[in-house]
């Protein structure tokens, strides 16, 4: 029975993420217009809490608080898309936006713990970028080699530091960070090339 409960929790979490999918990587990049994370369907009825029609086990209806990006908490537990986050501290838990959240000890993205992230210094930037005192993150994943001290989010998924230009968290090979400018509708340029959604054209 326990095995089926675990499987159900995994499926529920996957459906929550799928339902909030922000864009097709090869498509229109609608995430910059609409945003992925919406207020999910939690519902408190008497002494019960539901998420999209399913009972949220162990939830305290009297102290239940809906946060954002699928997160919620009561006086004892934290939940992501109706599934309890084991080990998360309800007292200090905060939803930060763009799927990120933290408590006094850990940082989370879409309900999963970001290993090695510093809760004390973790800051959400924009367009799914974030950083702490040591690293820069995109979609909850560390961007290898990015400089957190000089990292700057531009717009439409573009960002740069003192050495590189990035799109959706990936380096744009050969792009000049000194002359790089974002135009509109996914277009950008530097002194030598023009780019469309991060690809040289």
mmCIF file of C-alpha atoms in Angstrom:
data_model
loop_
_atom_site.group_PDB
_atom_site.id
_atom_site.type_symbol
_atom_site.label_atom_id
_atom_site.label_comp_id
_atom_site.label_asym_id
_atom_site.label_seq_id
_atom_site.Cartn_x
_atom_site.Cartn_y
_atom_site.Cartn_z
ATOM 1 C CA UNK A 1 0.000 0.000 0.000
ATOM 2 C CA UNK A 2 2.875 2.318 0.887
ATOM 3 C CA UNK A 3 4.374 1.647 -2.532
ATOM 4 C CA UNK A 4 1.186 2.800 -4.276
ATOM 5 C CA UNK A 5 1.075 5.944 -2.127
ATOM 6 C CA UNK A 6 4.615 6.850 -3.191
ATOM 7 C CA UNK A 7 3.780 6.241 -6.853
ATOM 8 C CA UNK A 8 0.647 8.378 -6.511
ATOM 9 C CA UNK A 9 2.670 11.223 -4.957
ATOM 10 C CA UNK A 10 5.186 11.133 -7.800
ATOM 11 C CA UNK A 11 2.446 11.165 -10.424
ATOM 12 C CA UNK A 12 0.627 14.035 -8.705
ATOM 13 C CA UNK A 13 3.779 16.130 -8.514
ATOM 14 C CA UNK A 14 4.533 15.432 -12.168
ATOM 15 C CA UNK A 15 1.034 16.439 -13.207
ATOM 16 C CA UNK A 16 1.338 19.674 -11.244
ATOM 17 C CA UNK A 17 4.563 20.591 -13.018
ATOM 18 C CA UNK A 18 3.171 19.504 -16.379
ATOM 19 C CA UNK A 19 0.038 21.561 -15.861
ATOM 20 C CA UNK A 20 2.147 24.649 -15.226
ATOM 21 C CA UNK A 21 4.579 24.103 -18.117
ATOM 22 C CA UNK A 22 5.710 27.508 -19.263
ATOM 23 C CA UNK A 23 6.838 27.038 -22.838
ATOM 24 C CA UNK A 24 7.989 24.742 -25.564
ATOM 25 C CA UNK A 25 11.753 25.243 -25.849
ATOM 26 C CA UNK A 26 11.417 25.264 -29.617
ATOM 27 C CA UNK A 27 8.203 27.271 -29.616
ATOM 28 C CA UNK A 28 7.011 30.751 -28.863
ATOM 29 C CA UNK A 29 8.534 31.263 -25.400
ATOM 30 C CA UNK A 30 5.178 32.249 -23.989
ATOM 31 C CA UNK A 31 6.598 32.063 -20.459
ATOM 32 C CA UNK A 32 7.796 35.635 -20.758
ATOM 33 C CA UNK A 33 4.251 36.815 -21.426
ATOM 34 C CA UNK A 34 2.094 34.496 -19.364
ATOM 35 C CA UNK A 35 4.314 32.831 -16.761
ATOM 36 C CA UNK A 36 4.310 29.199 -15.807
ATOM 37 C CA UNK A 37 3.198 29.205 -12.202
ATOM 38 C CA UNK A 38 -0.435 29.887 -11.478
ATOM 39 C CA UNK A 39 -2.363 29.665 -8.230
ATOM 40 C CA UNK A 40 -3.137 25.941 -7.997
ATOM 41 C CA UNK A 41 -6.454 24.409 -7.060
ATOM 42 C CA UNK A 42 -6.278 23.923 -3.304
ATOM 43 C CA UNK A 43 -9.659 23.821 -1.610
ATOM 44 C CA UNK A 44 -10.459 23.758 2.106
ATOM 45 C CA UNK A 45 -13.781 22.188 3.029
ATOM 46 C CA UNK A 46 -14.539 21.867 6.730
ATOM 47 C CA UNK A 47 -11.734 19.814 8.258
ATOM 48 C CA UNK A 48 -10.375 18.562 4.922
ATOM 49 C CA UNK A 49 -7.987 20.000 2.336
ATOM 50 C CA UNK A 50 -8.047 19.032 -1.344
ATOM 51 C CA UNK A 51 -5.716 19.616 -4.242
ATOM 52 C CA UNK A 52 -7.311 19.352 -7.682
ATOM 53 C CA UNK A 53 -9.925 16.945 -6.362
ATOM 54 C CA UNK A 54 -7.626 14.749 -4.266
ATOM 55 C CA UNK A 55 -7.474 14.747 -0.466
ATOM 56 C CA UNK A 56 -4.251 16.197 0.943
ATOM 57 C CA UNK A 57 -3.216 13.703 3.606
ATOM 58 C CA UNK A 58 -2.242 15.024 7.048
ATOM 59 C CA UNK A 59 -3.134 18.647 6.191
ATOM 60 C CA UNK A 60 -4.605 20.791 8.958
ATOM 61 C CA UNK A 61 -7.555 22.662 7.488
ATOM 62 C CA UNK A 62 -7.747 25.159 10.342
ATOM 63 C CA UNK A 63 -4.161 26.384 9.837
ATOM 64 C CA UNK A 64 -3.800 25.751 6.097
ATOM 65 C CA UNK A 65 -2.301 28.588 4.036
ATOM 66 C CA UNK A 66 -2.058 28.657 0.244
ATOM 67 C CA UNK A 67 1.181 30.252 -0.885
ATOM 68 C CA UNK A 68 2.136 30.376 -4.594
ATOM 69 C CA UNK A 69 3.607 28.184 -7.326
ATOM 70 C CA UNK A 70 1.931 25.067 -5.921
ATOM 71 C CA UNK A 71 3.233 25.553 -2.386
ATOM 72 C CA UNK A 72 1.119 25.592 0.759
ATOM 73 C CA UNK A 73 1.639 24.975 4.460
ATOM 74 C CA UNK A 74 -0.098 24.439 7.759
ATOM 75 C CA UNK A 75 1.255 24.663 11.310
ATOM 76 C CA UNK A 76 3.171 21.411 10.918
ATOM 77 C CA UNK A 77 3.920 20.635 7.281
ATOM 78 C CA UNK A 78 4.740 22.130 3.886
ATOM 79 C CA UNK A 79 3.132 20.898 0.657
ATOM 80 C CA UNK A 80 3.883 21.098 -3.030
ATOM 81 C CA UNK A 81 0.966 20.370 -5.349
ATOM 82 C CA UNK A 82 -0.753 18.546 -2.529
ATOM 83 C CA UNK A 83 2.240 16.381 -1.595
ATOM 84 C CA UNK A 84 4.017 16.854 1.740
ATOM 85 C CA UNK A 85 7.628 18.066 1.506
ATOM 86 C CA UNK A 86 9.496 15.876 3.935
ATOM 87 C CA UNK A 87 11.899 17.817 6.135
ATOM 88 C CA UNK A 88 10.676 21.285 5.179
ATOM 89 C CA UNK A 89 10.159 23.701 8.075
ATOM 90 C CA UNK A 90 6.658 25.145 8.156
ATOM 91 C CA UNK A 91 7.623 27.947 10.539
ATOM 92 C CA UNK A 92 10.288 29.415 8.274
ATOM 93 C CA UNK A 93 9.064 28.321 4.830
ATOM 94 C CA UNK A 94 8.599 31.013 2.183
ATOM 95 C CA UNK A 95 7.573 30.788 -1.470
ATOM 96 C CA UNK A 96 9.814 33.160 -3.422
ATOM 97 C CA UNK A 97 8.357 33.080 -6.935
ATOM 98 C CA UNK A 98 9.269 31.373 -10.213
ATOM 99 C CA UNK A 99 8.930 27.993 -8.474
ATOM 100 C CA UNK A 100 11.603 28.745 -5.879
ATOM 101 C CA UNK A 101 11.083 28.514 -2.116
ATOM 102 C CA UNK A 102 13.172 28.196 1.011
ATOM 103 C CA UNK A 103 13.151 27.609 4.742
ATOM 104 C CA UNK A 104 15.923 28.315 7.246
ATOM 105 C CA UNK A 105 17.956 25.345 6.058
ATOM 106 C CA UNK A 106 17.165 24.472 2.446
ATOM 107 C CA UNK A 107 16.200 25.920 -0.934
ATOM 108 C CA UNK A 108 13.577 24.276 -3.157
ATOM 109 C CA UNK A 109 12.569 24.429 -6.774
ATOM 110 C CA UNK A 110 9.249 22.986 -7.976
ATOM 111 C CA UNK A 111 9.085 21.009 -4.742
ATOM 112 C CA UNK A 112 12.570 19.527 -5.013
ATOM 113 C CA UNK A 113 15.540 20.442 -2.832
ATOM 114 C CA UNK A 114 18.411 22.281 -4.566
ATOM 115 C CA UNK A 115 21.498 20.537 -3.241
ATOM 116 C CA UNK A 116 24.173 22.916 -1.988
ATOM 117 C CA UNK A 117 22.142 26.110 -2.321
ATOM 118 C CA UNK A 118 22.564 28.598 0.510
ATOM 119 C CA UNK A 119 19.254 29.477 2.137
ATOM 120 C CA UNK A 120 20.677 32.517 3.921
ATOM 121 C CA UNK A 121 21.903 34.217 0.745
ATOM 122 C CA UNK A 122 19.497 32.809 -1.842
ATOM 123 C CA UNK A 123 17.814 35.467 -3.990
ATOM 124 C CA UNK A 124 15.368 35.084 -6.855
ATOM 125 C CA UNK A 125 16.129 37.365 -9.792
ATOM 126 C CA UNK A 126 13.667 37.085 -12.704
ATOM 127 C CA UNK A 127 12.895 34.863 -15.701
ATOM 128 C CA UNK A 128 13.603 31.734 -13.602
ATOM 129 C CA UNK A 129 17.119 32.890 -12.683
ATOM 130 C CA UNK A 130 18.304 32.990 -9.066
ATOM 131 C CA UNK A 131 21.582 33.124 -7.156
ATOM 132 C CA UNK A 132 23.234 32.753 -3.783
ATOM 133 C CA UNK A 133 26.671 33.861 -2.577
ATOM 134 C CA UNK A 134 28.407 31.142 -4.585
ATOM 135 C CA UNK A 135 26.331 30.129 -7.607
ATOM 136 C CA UNK A 136 23.777 31.201 -10.198
ATOM 137 C CA UNK A 137 20.768 29.006 -11.022
ATOM 138 C CA UNK A 138 18.287 28.654 -13.845
ATOM 139 C CA UNK A 139 15.204 26.444 -13.500
ATOM 140 C CA UNK A 140 16.672 25.247 -10.210
ATOM 141 C CA UNK A 141 19.912 24.037 -11.820
ATOM 142 C CA UNK A 142 23.353 25.513 -11.251
ATOM 143 C CA UNK A 143 24.823 27.399 -14.213
ATOM 144 C CA UNK A 144 28.380 26.143 -14.426
ATOM 145 C CA UNK A 145 30.953 28.927 -14.524
ATOM 146 C CA UNK A 146 28.529 31.814 -14.057
ATOM 147 C CA UNK A 147 29.753 34.689 -11.884
ATOM 148 C CA UNK A 148 27.224 35.473 -9.165
ATOM 149 C CA UNK A 149 28.928 38.801 -8.421
ATOM 150 C CA UNK A 150 28.464 40.247 -11.906
ATOM 151 C CA UNK A 151 25.458 38.237 -13.101
ATOM 152 C CA UNK A 152 22.650 40.335 -14.560
ATOM 153 C CA UNK A 153 19.312 39.220 -15.980
ATOM 154 C CA UNK A 154 18.357 41.133 -19.111
ATOM 155 C CA UNK A 155 14.965 39.958 -20.432
ATOM 156 C CA UNK A 156 13.338 37.313 -22.636
ATOM 157 C CA UNK A 157 15.571 34.635 -21.083
ATOM 158 C CA UNK A 158 18.821 36.475 -21.806
ATOM 159 C CA UNK A 159 21.381 37.220 -19.094
ATOM 160 C CA UNK A 160 25.081 37.965 -18.817
ATOM 161 C CA UNK A 161 28.009 38.306 -16.457
ATOM 162 C CA UNK A 162 31.444 39.845 -16.974
ATOM 163 C CA UNK A 163 32.554 36.962 -19.200
ATOM 164 C CA UNK A 164 29.598 35.274 -20.908
ATOM 165 C CA UNK A 165 26.092 35.768 -22.309
ATOM 166 C CA UNK A 166 23.365 33.243 -21.474
ATOM 167 C CA UNK A 167 19.991 32.236 -22.816
ATOM 168 C CA UNK A 168 17.710 30.059 -20.682
ATOM 169 C CA UNK A 169 20.704 29.360 -18.460
ATOM 170 C CA UNK A 170 23.016 28.186 -21.262
ATOM 171 C CA UNK A 171 26.053 30.032 -22.569
ATOM 172 C CA UNK A 172 25.749 31.554 -26.028
ATOM 173 C CA UNK A 173 29.083 30.590 -27.502
ATOM 174 C CA UNK A 174 30.940 33.503 -29.054
ATOM 175 C CA UNK A 175 28.534 36.214 -27.903
ATOM 176 C CA UNK A 176 30.178 39.428 -26.704
ATOM 177 C CA UNK A 177 29.005 40.355 -23.217
ATOM 178 C CA UNK A 178 30.375 43.899 -23.599
ATOM 179 C CA UNK A 179 28.227 44.812 -26.607
ATOM 180 C CA UNK A 180 25.296 42.435 -26.160
ATOM 181 C CA UNK A 181 21.832 44.037 -26.312
ATOM 182 C CA UNK A 182 18.370 42.499 -26.172
ATOM 183 C CA UNK A 183 16.042 43.908 -28.823
ATOM 184 C CA UNK A 184 12.480 42.514 -28.840
ATOM 185 C CA UNK A 185 10.483 39.412 -29.761
ATOM 186 C CA UNK A 186 13.417 37.151 -28.890
ATOM 187 C CA UNK A 187 15.959 39.041 -30.975
ATOM 188 C CA UNK A 188 19.282 40.271 -29.614
ATOM 189 C CA UNK A 189 22.617 41.366 -31.017
ATOM 190 C CA UNK A 190 26.225 42.182 -30.258
ATOM 191 C CA UNK A 191 28.811 43.964 -32.390
ATOM 192 C CA UNK A 192 29.235 40.930 -34.654
ATOM 193 C CA UNK A 193 26.071 38.825 -34.703
ATOM 194 C CA UNK A 194 22.292 38.790 -34.384
ATOM 195 C CA UNK A 195 20.494 36.168 -32.261
ATOM 196 C CA UNK A 196 16.975 34.793 -32.121
ATOM 197 C CA UNK A 197 15.920 33.072 -28.900
ATOM 198 C CA UNK A 198 19.567 32.474 -28.092
ATOM 199 C CA UNK A 199 20.627 31.141 -31.505
ATOM 200 C CA UNK A 200 22.878 32.969 -33.908
ATOM 201 C CA UNK A 201 21.141 33.776 -37.208
#
